[in-house]
Amino acid sequence: MTVHIGAAPGDIAETVLMPGDPLRAEWAAQTFLQDAVCVNRVRGMLGYTGTYKGNRVTIQGSGMGMPSLSIYANELIRDYGAKTLIRIGSCGGMQAHVGIRDVILAMAASTLSTPSRGIFKELNFAPCADYGLLRAAEAAAQSRDVACHVGGIYSSDVFYDERPDLNEQMTRHGILGVEMEAAELYILAARHGARALAVLTVSDHLQTGEALPSDQRERSFGDMVEIALEAAFPA
Ligand code: HPA
């Protein structure tokens, strides 16, 4: 048991999927895992452990934003021994060729700031995904016929953005989408020798203003969970 996770030692698997929304953790565990058991309810940030094709896996909510994700990822890695952490979440599209419902595999995550800024100070550390997970996730997306883009994303600290100029620069520099968690996950994985990847579904688009209707979100979210599970446990 840690400050924010009530699971007993051994209740958390070495492989952890991390959606922002705890109710999505519950849904994904009930939909895709066998014998899923709730291992965390502290602050309603639900976590479940079960198996996928015989492999033990935990699905633990991270909350929204890097400070929240940082708390859970730190405790999962340092106290429970998590070795592979895959964020599954939504993002806003930032390129014309990236469509709603497409999947983005975040190869690198640019930021203005992360909770790790105090360590790096003036250094611009480049948070990047684990290459083996990235490659396996791309293969899983291709075999499922899911439109998938691999490239840089932007991990922002704000959803209600007041810096349209910065978004323009991100788009100009080829950034595929914006979300709020991946960069800190990549940094923590690097610091502690773990593997990390963010698998993202484009739920809205900054240029076109399109947004995924709520009834279609679940289906797209399911593709993303399966891609993440197949990446963690390639056949
Ligand atoms: N901005 C930040 N995070 C997001 C967005 C967005 O437009 N869409 C989904 N997550």
PDB file of C-alpha atoms and ligand atoms in Angstrom:
ATOM      1  CA  MET A   1       0.000   0.000   0.000  1.00  0.00           C
ATOM      2  CA  THR A   2       1.296   3.446  -0.931  1.00  0.00           C
ATOM      3  CA  VAL A   3      -0.001   6.942  -0.294  1.00  0.00           C
ATOM      4  CA  HIS A   4      -2.264   6.858  -3.360  1.00  0.00           C
ATOM      5  CA  ILE A   5      -2.630   3.156  -4.233  1.00  0.00           C
ATOM      6  CA  GLY A   6      -4.301   0.726  -1.828  1.00  0.00           C
ATOM      7  CA  ALA A   7      -3.123  -2.467  -3.558  1.00  0.00           C
ATOM      8  CA  ALA A   8      -1.204  -5.037  -1.534  1.00  0.00           C
ATOM      9  CA  PRO A   9       2.362  -5.805  -2.629  1.00  0.00           C
ATOM     10  CA  GLY A  10       2.099  -8.280  -5.502  1.00  0.00           C
ATOM     11  CA  ASP A  11      -1.388  -7.108  -6.529  1.00  0.00           C
ATOM     12  CA  ILE A  12       0.047  -4.969  -9.341  1.00  0.00           C
ATOM     13  CA  ALA A  13       1.385  -6.642 -12.511  1.00  0.00           C
ATOM     14  CA  GLU A  14       4.712  -5.733 -14.135  1.00  0.00           C
ATOM     15  CA  THR A  15       2.733  -4.449 -17.137  1.00  0.00           C
ATOM     16  CA  VAL A  16       0.372  -1.526 -16.475  1.00  0.00           C
ATOM     17  CA  LEU A  17      -2.006   0.227 -18.869  1.00  0.00           C
ATOM     18  CA  MET A  18      -2.829   3.765 -17.755  1.00  0.00           C
ATOM     19  CA  PRO A  19      -5.972   5.516 -19.003  1.00  0.00           C
ATOM     20  CA  GLY A  20      -6.595   9.004 -17.630  1.00  0.00           C
ATOM     21  CA  ASP A  21     -10.168   8.157 -16.691  1.00  0.00           C
ATOM     22  CA  PRO A  22     -10.621   5.618 -13.846  1.00  0.00           C
ATOM     23  CA  LEU A  23     -13.988   4.513 -15.239  1.00  0.00           C
ATOM     24  CA  ARG A  24     -12.231   3.616 -18.474  1.00  0.00           C
ATOM     25  CA  ALA A  25      -9.826   1.495 -16.442  1.00  0.00           C
ATOM     26  CA  GLU A  26     -12.851  -0.353 -15.080  1.00  0.00           C
ATOM     27  CA  TRP A  27     -14.446  -0.714 -18.524  1.00  0.00           C
ATOM     28  CA  ALA A  28     -11.224  -1.889 -20.197  1.00  0.00           C
ATOM     29  CA  ALA A  29     -10.518  -4.417 -17.429  1.00  0.00           C
ATOM     30  CA  GLN A  30     -14.055  -5.822 -17.596  1.00  0.00           C
ATOM     31  CA  THR A  31     -14.009  -5.908 -21.412  1.00  0.00           C
ATOM     32  CA  PHE A  32     -10.512  -7.178 -22.217  1.00  0.00           C
ATOM     33  CA  LEU A  33      -9.096  -8.963 -19.155  1.00  0.00           C
ATOM     34  CA  GLN A  34      -9.902 -12.330 -17.687  1.00  0.00           C
ATOM     35  CA  ASP A  35     -10.469 -12.645 -13.929  1.00  0.00           C
ATOM     36  CA  ALA A  36     -10.114  -8.875 -13.383  1.00  0.00           C
ATOM     37  CA  VAL A  37     -10.013  -7.904  -9.703  1.00  0.00           C
ATOM     38  CA  CYS A  38     -10.213  -4.328  -8.394  1.00  0.00           C
ATOM     39  CA  VAL A  39      -6.895  -3.542  -6.667  1.00  0.00           C
ATOM     40  CA  ASN A  40      -7.282   0.182  -6.021  1.00  0.00           C
ATOM     41  CA  ARG A  41     -10.143   2.478  -5.034  1.00  0.00           C
ATOM     42  CA  VAL A  42      -8.200   5.227  -3.238  1.00  0.00           C
ATOM     43  CA  ARG A  43      -9.634   8.613  -4.360  1.00  0.00           C
ATOM     44  CA  GLY A  44     -11.784   6.691  -6.858  1.00  0.00           C
ATOM     45  CA  MET A  45      -8.716   6.213  -9.071  1.00  0.00           C
ATOM     46  CA  LEU A  46      -9.701   2.655  -9.964  1.00  0.00           C
ATOM     47  CA  GLY A  47      -7.129  -0.014 -10.765  1.00  0.00           C
ATOM     48  CA  TYR A  48      -7.753  -3.610 -11.844  1.00  0.00           C
ATOM     49  CA  THR A  49      -5.453  -6.598 -12.271  1.00  0.00           C
ATOM     50  CA  GLY A  50      -6.317  -9.571 -14.468  1.00  0.00           C
ATOM     51  CA  THR A  51      -4.847 -11.515 -17.352  1.00  0.00           C
ATOM     52  CA  TYR A  52      -4.698 -11.039 -21.117  1.00  0.00           C
ATOM     53  CA  LYS A  53      -3.933 -14.226 -23.069  1.00  0.00           C
ATOM     54  CA  GLY A  54      -2.485 -15.651 -19.885  1.00  0.00           C
ATOM     55  CA  ASN A  55      -0.289 -12.620 -19.114  1.00  0.00           C
ATOM     56  CA  ARG A  56      -0.810 -10.627 -15.911  1.00  0.00           C
ATOM     57  CA  VAL A  57      -1.693  -6.989 -16.502  1.00  0.00           C
ATOM     58  CA  THR A  58      -2.944  -4.073 -14.403  1.00  0.00           C
ATOM     59  CA  ILE A  59      -5.102  -1.253 -15.734  1.00  0.00           C
ATOM     60  CA  GLN A  60      -4.730   1.760 -13.412  1.00  0.00           C
ATOM     61  CA  GLY A  61      -6.241   5.223 -13.897  1.00  0.00           C
ATOM     62  CA  SER A  62      -3.716   8.081 -13.969  1.00  0.00           C
ATOM     63  CA  GLY A  63      -5.993  11.097 -13.685  1.00  0.00           C
ATOM     64  CA  MET A  64      -5.578  14.080 -15.984  1.00  0.00           C
ATOM     65  CA  GLY A  65      -2.341  15.984 -16.439  1.00  0.00           C
ATOM     66  CA  MET A  66       1.294  15.248 -15.692  1.00  0.00           C
ATOM     67  CA  PRO A  67       1.276  16.005 -11.923  1.00  0.00           C
ATOM     68  CA  SER A  68      -1.459  13.398 -11.395  1.00  0.00           C
ATOM     69  CA  LEU A  69       0.096  10.801 -13.707  1.00  0.00           C
ATOM     70  CA  SER A  70       3.454  11.374 -12.032  1.00  0.00           C
ATOM     71  CA  ILE A  71       2.089  10.324  -8.629  1.00  0.00           C
ATOM     72  CA  TYR A  72       0.677   7.040  -9.932  1.00  0.00           C
ATOM     73  CA  ALA A  73       3.583   6.192 -12.248  1.00  0.00           C
ATOM     74  CA  ASN A  74       6.137   6.875  -9.476  1.00  0.00           C
ATOM     75  CA  GLU A  75       4.329   4.594  -7.020  1.00  0.00           C
ATOM     76  CA  LEU A  76       3.709   1.886  -9.649  1.00  0.00           C
ATOM     77  CA  ILE A  77       7.376   1.785 -10.659  1.00  0.00           C
ATOM     78  CA  ARG A  78       9.133   2.426  -7.353  1.00  0.00           C
ATOM     79  CA  ASP A  79       6.845   0.635  -4.900  1.00  0.00           C
ATOM     80  CA  TYR A  80       5.136  -2.046  -6.986  1.00  0.00           C
ATOM     81  CA  GLY A  81       7.905  -2.868  -9.485  1.00  0.00           C
ATOM     82  CA  ALA A  82       6.031  -1.980 -12.690  1.00  0.00           C
ATOM     83  CA  LYS A  83       8.345  -2.420 -15.688  1.00  0.00           C
ATOM     84  CA  THR A  84       6.151  -1.635 -18.704  1.00  0.00           C
ATOM     85  CA  LEU A  85       3.740   1.318 -18.607  1.00  0.00           C
ATOM     86  CA  ILE A  86       1.483   2.138 -21.526  1.00  0.00           C
ATOM     87  CA  ARG A  87      -0.688   5.232 -21.486  1.00  0.00           C
ATOM     88  CA  ILE A  88      -3.987   4.809 -23.331  1.00  0.00           C
ATOM     89  CA  GLY A  89      -5.846   8.047 -23.854  1.00  0.00           C
ATOM     90  CA  SER A  90      -7.272  10.656 -26.149  1.00  0.00           C
ATOM     91  CA  CYS A  91      -5.578  13.546 -27.906  1.00  0.00           C
ATOM     92  CA  GLY A  92      -6.383  16.494 -30.120  1.00  0.00           C
ATOM     93  CA  GLY A  93      -5.237  16.190 -33.755  1.00  0.00           C
ATOM     94  CA  MET A  94      -2.788  18.866 -34.949  1.00  0.00           C
ATOM     95  CA  GLN A  95      -2.145  17.885 -38.593  1.00  0.00           C
ATOM     96  CA  ALA A  96      -4.513  17.877 -41.572  1.00  0.00           C
ATOM     97  CA  HIS A  97      -3.608  14.276 -42.449  1.00  0.00           C
ATOM     98  CA  VAL A  98      -4.445  13.052 -38.936  1.00  0.00           C
ATOM     99  CA  GLY A  99      -8.159  12.204 -38.753  1.00  0.00           C
ATOM    100  CA  ILE A 100     -10.652  11.767 -35.937  1.00  0.00           C
ATOM    101  CA  ARG A 101     -10.532   8.151 -34.584  1.00  0.00           C
ATOM    102  CA  ASP A 102      -6.994   7.645 -35.936  1.00  0.00           C
ATOM    103  CA  VAL A 103      -4.440   6.244 -33.524  1.00  0.00           C
ATOM    104  CA  ILE A 104      -1.197   8.082 -32.746  1.00  0.00           C
ATOM    105  CA  LEU A 105       1.826   6.256 -31.317  1.00  0.00           C
ATOM    106  CA  ALA A 106       3.877   8.916 -29.550  1.00  0.00           C
ATOM    107  CA  MET A 107       7.509   8.449 -30.539  1.00  0.00           C
ATOM    108  CA  ALA A 108       8.573  11.602 -28.643  1.00  0.00           C
ATOM    109  CA  ALA A 109       6.750  14.115 -26.456  1.00  0.00           C
ATOM    110  CA  SER A 110       7.555  17.839 -26.550  1.00  0.00           C
ATOM    111  CA  THR A 111       6.615  20.002 -23.568  1.00  0.00           C
ATOM    112  CA  LEU A 112       6.880  23.468 -22.073  1.00  0.00           C
ATOM    113  CA  SER A 113       7.328  21.913 -18.669  1.00  0.00           C
ATOM    114  CA  THR A 114       6.918  18.688 -16.712  1.00  0.00           C
ATOM    115  CA  PRO A 115       7.018  17.806 -12.994  1.00  0.00           C
ATOM    116  CA  SER A 116      10.643  16.757 -13.696  1.00  0.00           C
ATOM    117  CA  ARG A 117      11.658  20.271 -14.695  1.00  0.00           C
ATOM    118  CA  GLY A 118      13.295  20.783 -11.311  1.00  0.00           C
ATOM    119  CA  ILE A 119      15.779  18.038 -12.152  1.00  0.00           C
ATOM    120  CA  PHE A 120      16.619  19.119 -15.679  1.00  0.00           C
ATOM    121  CA  LYS A 121      16.681  22.906 -15.080  1.00  0.00           C
ATOM    122  CA  GLU A 122      18.055  24.490 -18.262  1.00  0.00           C
ATOM    123  CA  LEU A 123      18.433  21.153 -20.082  1.00  0.00           C
ATOM    124  CA  ASN A 124      15.848  20.270 -22.721  1.00  0.00           C
ATOM    125  CA  PHE A 125      15.558  16.527 -22.127  1.00  0.00           C
ATOM    126  CA  ALA A 126      13.879  14.680 -25.040  1.00  0.00           C
ATOM    127  CA  PRO A 127      11.273  12.259 -23.643  1.00  0.00           C
ATOM    128  CA  CYS A 128      10.894   9.327 -26.021  1.00  0.00           C
ATOM    129  CA  ALA A 129       9.004   6.041 -26.206  1.00  0.00           C
ATOM    130  CA  ASP A 130      10.474   2.569 -25.831  1.00  0.00           C
ATOM    131  CA  TYR A 131      11.330   1.449 -29.347  1.00  0.00           C
ATOM    132  CA  GLY A 132      10.349  -2.211 -28.885  1.00  0.00           C
ATOM    133  CA  LEU A 133       6.891  -1.247 -27.591  1.00  0.00           C
ATOM    134  CA  LEU A 134       6.493   1.312 -30.364  1.00  0.00           C
ATOM    135  CA  ARG A 135       7.355  -1.214 -33.069  1.00  0.00           C
ATOM    136  CA  ALA A 136       5.041  -3.862 -31.605  1.00  0.00           C
ATOM    137  CA  ALA A 137       2.189  -1.350 -31.287  1.00  0.00           C
ATOM    138  CA  GLU A 138       2.565  -0.282 -34.909  1.00  0.00           C
ATOM    139  CA  ALA A 139       2.449  -3.927 -36.023  1.00  0.00           C
ATOM    140  CA  ALA A 140      -0.682  -4.479 -33.891  1.00  0.00           C
ATOM    141  CA  ALA A 141      -2.389  -1.415 -35.393  1.00  0.00           C
ATOM    142  CA  GLN A 142      -1.528  -2.536 -38.914  1.00  0.00           C
ATOM    143  CA  SER A 143      -2.851  -6.044 -38.349  1.00  0.00           C
ATOM    144  CA  ARG A 144      -6.132  -4.578 -37.039  1.00  0.00           C
ATOM    145  CA  ASP A 145      -6.411  -2.201 -40.008  1.00  0.00           C
ATOM    146  CA  VAL A 146      -6.499   0.821 -37.715  1.00  0.00           C
ATOM    147  CA  ALA A 147      -5.274   4.118 -39.244  1.00  0.00           C
ATOM    148  CA  CYS A 148      -2.118   4.781 -37.272  1.00  0.00           C
ATOM    149  CA  HIS A 149       0.479   7.577 -37.206  1.00  0.00           C
ATOM    150  CA  VAL A 150       3.879   7.383 -35.523  1.00  0.00           C
ATOM    151  CA  GLY A 151       5.633  10.600 -34.570  1.00  0.00           C
ATOM    152  CA  GLY A 152       6.005  13.463 -32.131  1.00  0.00           C
ATOM    153  CA  ILE A 153       3.246  14.703 -29.867  1.00  0.00           C
ATOM    154  CA  TYR A 154       2.863  17.676 -27.536  1.00  0.00           C
ATOM    155  CA  SER A 155       2.205  17.116 -23.814  1.00  0.00           C
ATOM    156  CA  SER A 156       0.528  20.305 -22.639  1.00  0.00           C
ATOM    157  CA  ASP A 157      -0.267  21.457 -19.108  1.00  0.00           C
ATOM    158  CA  VAL A 158      -3.580  22.988 -20.138  1.00  0.00           C
ATOM    159  CA  PHE A 159      -6.699  21.767 -21.904  1.00  0.00           C
ATOM    160  CA  TYR A 160      -8.138  25.288 -22.215  1.00  0.00           C
ATOM    161  CA  ASP A 161      -5.231  26.716 -24.106  1.00  0.00           C
ATOM    162  CA  GLU A 162      -4.416  30.442 -24.221  1.00  0.00           C
ATOM    163  CA  ARG A 163      -1.399  30.075 -26.519  1.00  0.00           C
ATOM    164  CA  PRO A 164      -2.646  29.519 -30.091  1.00  0.00           C
ATOM    165  CA  ASP A 165       0.764  30.703 -31.318  1.00  0.00           C
ATOM    166  CA  LEU A 166       2.422  27.740 -29.604  1.00  0.00           C
ATOM    167  CA  ASN A 167      -0.037  25.293 -31.164  1.00  0.00           C
ATOM    168  CA  GLU A 168       0.773  26.817 -34.547  1.00  0.00           C
ATOM    169  CA  GLN A 169       4.468  26.196 -33.970  1.00  0.00           C
ATOM    170  CA  MET A 170       3.759  22.613 -32.913  1.00  0.00           C
ATOM    171  CA  THR A 171       1.788  22.027 -36.115  1.00  0.00           C
ATOM    172  CA  ARG A 172       4.481  23.742 -38.165  1.00  0.00           C
ATOM    173  CA  HIS A 173       7.063  21.379 -36.675  1.00  0.00           C
ATOM    174  CA  GLY A 174       5.099  18.244 -37.533  1.00  0.00           C
ATOM    175  CA  ILE A 175       3.632  17.452 -34.110  1.00  0.00           C
ATOM    176  CA  LEU A 176       0.741  15.026 -34.629  1.00  0.00           C
ATOM    177  CA  GLY A 177      -1.430  15.659 -31.585  1.00  0.00           C
ATOM    178  CA  VAL A 178      -1.761  17.230 -28.144  1.00  0.00           C
ATOM    179  CA  GLU A 179      -2.509  15.522 -24.827  1.00  0.00           C
ATOM    180  CA  MET A 180      -1.463  16.093 -21.219  1.00  0.00           C
ATOM    181  CA  GLU A 181       0.457  13.125 -19.763  1.00  0.00           C
ATOM    182  CA  ALA A 182       2.925  11.258 -22.009  1.00  0.00           C
ATOM    183  CA  ALA A 183       6.094  13.352 -21.541  1.00  0.00           C
ATOM    184  CA  GLU A 184       6.264  12.809 -17.787  1.00  0.00           C
ATOM    185  CA  LEU A 185       5.530   9.089 -18.205  1.00  0.00           C
ATOM    186  CA  TYR A 186       8.458   8.795 -20.636  1.00  0.00           C
ATOM    187  CA  ILE A 187      10.771  10.711 -18.318  1.00  0.00           C
ATOM    188  CA  LEU A 188       9.886   8.578 -15.275  1.00  0.00           C
ATOM    189  CA  ALA A 189      10.354   5.373 -17.269  1.00  0.00           C
ATOM    190  CA  ALA A 190      13.774   6.597 -18.423  1.00  0.00           C
ATOM    191  CA  ARG A 191      14.772   7.533 -14.867  1.00  0.00           C
ATOM    192  CA  HIS A 192      13.824   4.152 -13.404  1.00  0.00           C
ATOM    193  CA  GLY A 193      14.774   1.801 -16.243  1.00  0.00           C
ATOM    194  CA  ALA A 194      11.195   0.974 -17.238  1.00  0.00           C
ATOM    195  CA  ARG A 195       9.603   0.893 -20.699  1.00  0.00           C
ATOM    196  CA  ALA A 196       6.860   3.332 -21.718  1.00  0.00           C
ATOM    197  CA  LEU A 197       4.623   4.162 -24.647  1.00  0.00           C
ATOM    198  CA  ALA A 198       1.558   6.343 -25.228  1.00  0.00           C
ATOM    199  CA  VAL A 199      -1.128   4.988 -27.542  1.00  0.00           C
ATOM    200  CA  LEU A 200      -3.585   7.788 -28.286  1.00  0.00           C
ATOM    201  CA  THR A 201      -6.902   8.063 -30.107  1.00  0.00           C
ATOM    202  CA  VAL A 202      -7.680  11.356 -31.825  1.00  0.00           C
ATOM    203  CA  SER A 203     -10.896  12.468 -30.111  1.00  0.00           C
ATOM    204  CA  ASP A 204     -10.996  16.043 -31.413  1.00  0.00           C
ATOM    205  CA  HIS A 205      -9.181  18.129 -33.975  1.00  0.00           C
ATOM    206  CA  LEU A 206      -7.685  21.545 -33.293  1.00  0.00           C
ATOM    207  CA  GLN A 207      -7.820  22.686 -36.917  1.00  0.00           C
ATOM    208  CA  THR A 208     -11.148  21.316 -38.123  1.00  0.00           C
ATOM    209  CA  GLY A 209     -13.005  21.602 -34.795  1.00  0.00           C
ATOM    210  CA  GLU A 210     -14.382  18.073 -35.307  1.00  0.00           C
ATOM    211  CA  ALA A 211     -14.989  15.957 -32.195  1.00  0.00           C
ATOM    212  CA  LEU A 212     -15.770  12.287 -31.754  1.00  0.00           C
ATOM    213  CA  PRO A 213     -19.400  11.809 -30.688  1.00  0.00           C
ATOM    214  CA  SER A 214     -19.638  10.108 -27.306  1.00  0.00           C
ATOM    215  CA  ASP A 215     -21.282   6.963 -28.725  1.00  0.00           C
ATOM    216  CA  GLN A 216     -18.249   6.370 -30.965  1.00  0.00           C
ATOM    217  CA  ARG A 217     -15.643   6.974 -28.298  1.00  0.00           C
ATOM    218  CA  GLU A 218     -15.985   3.533 -26.749  1.00  0.00           C
ATOM    219  CA  ARG A 219     -15.333   1.659 -30.008  1.00  0.00           C
ATOM    220  CA  SER A 220     -12.197   3.703 -30.754  1.00  0.00           C
ATOM    221  CA  PHE A 221     -11.044   3.294 -27.179  1.00  0.00           C
ATOM    222  CA  GLY A 222     -11.377  -0.489 -27.575  1.00  0.00           C
ATOM    223  CA  ASP A 223      -8.995  -0.515 -30.575  1.00  0.00           C
ATOM    224  CA  MET A 224      -6.477   1.418 -28.519  1.00  0.00           C
ATOM    225  CA  VAL A 225      -6.671  -0.975 -25.539  1.00  0.00           C
ATOM    226  CA  GLU A 226      -6.123  -3.962 -27.829  1.00  0.00           C
ATOM    227  CA  ILE A 227      -3.170  -2.287 -29.549  1.00  0.00           C
ATOM    228  CA  ALA A 228      -1.620  -1.552 -26.148  1.00  0.00           C
ATOM    229  CA  LEU A 229      -2.172  -5.138 -24.913  1.00  0.00           C
ATOM    230  CA  GLU A 230      -0.755  -6.635 -28.125  1.00  0.00           C
ATOM    231  CA  ALA A 231       2.250  -4.291 -27.896  1.00  0.00           C
ATOM    232  CA  ALA A 232       2.910  -5.421 -24.320  1.00  0.00           C
ATOM    233  CA  PHE A 233       2.509  -9.117 -25.183  1.00  0.00           C
ATOM    234  CA  PRO A 234       3.362  -9.576 -28.865  1.00  0.00           C
ATOM    235  CA  ALA A 235       2.430 -13.006 -30.293  1.00  0.00           C
TER     236      ALA A 235
HETATM  237  N1  HPA B   1      -5.782  19.303 -25.649  1.00  0.00           N
HETATM  238  C1  HPA B   1      -5.194  18.673 -24.622  1.00  0.00           C
HETATM  239  N2  HPA B   1      -5.481  17.426 -24.305  1.00  0.00           N
HETATM  240  C2  HPA B   1      -6.383  16.774 -25.034  1.00  0.00           C
HETATM  241  C3  HPA B   1      -7.026  17.361 -26.120  1.00  0.00           C
HETATM  242  C4  HPA B   1      -6.690  18.687 -26.437  1.00  0.00           C
HETATM  243  O1  HPA B   1      -7.229  19.262 -27.397  1.00  0.00           O
HETATM  244  N3  HPA B   1      -7.893  16.459 -26.637  1.00  0.00           N
HETATM  245  C5  HPA B   1      -7.759  15.332 -25.891  1.00  0.00           C
HETATM  246  N4  HPA B   1      -6.853  15.514 -24.934  1.00  0.00           N
END
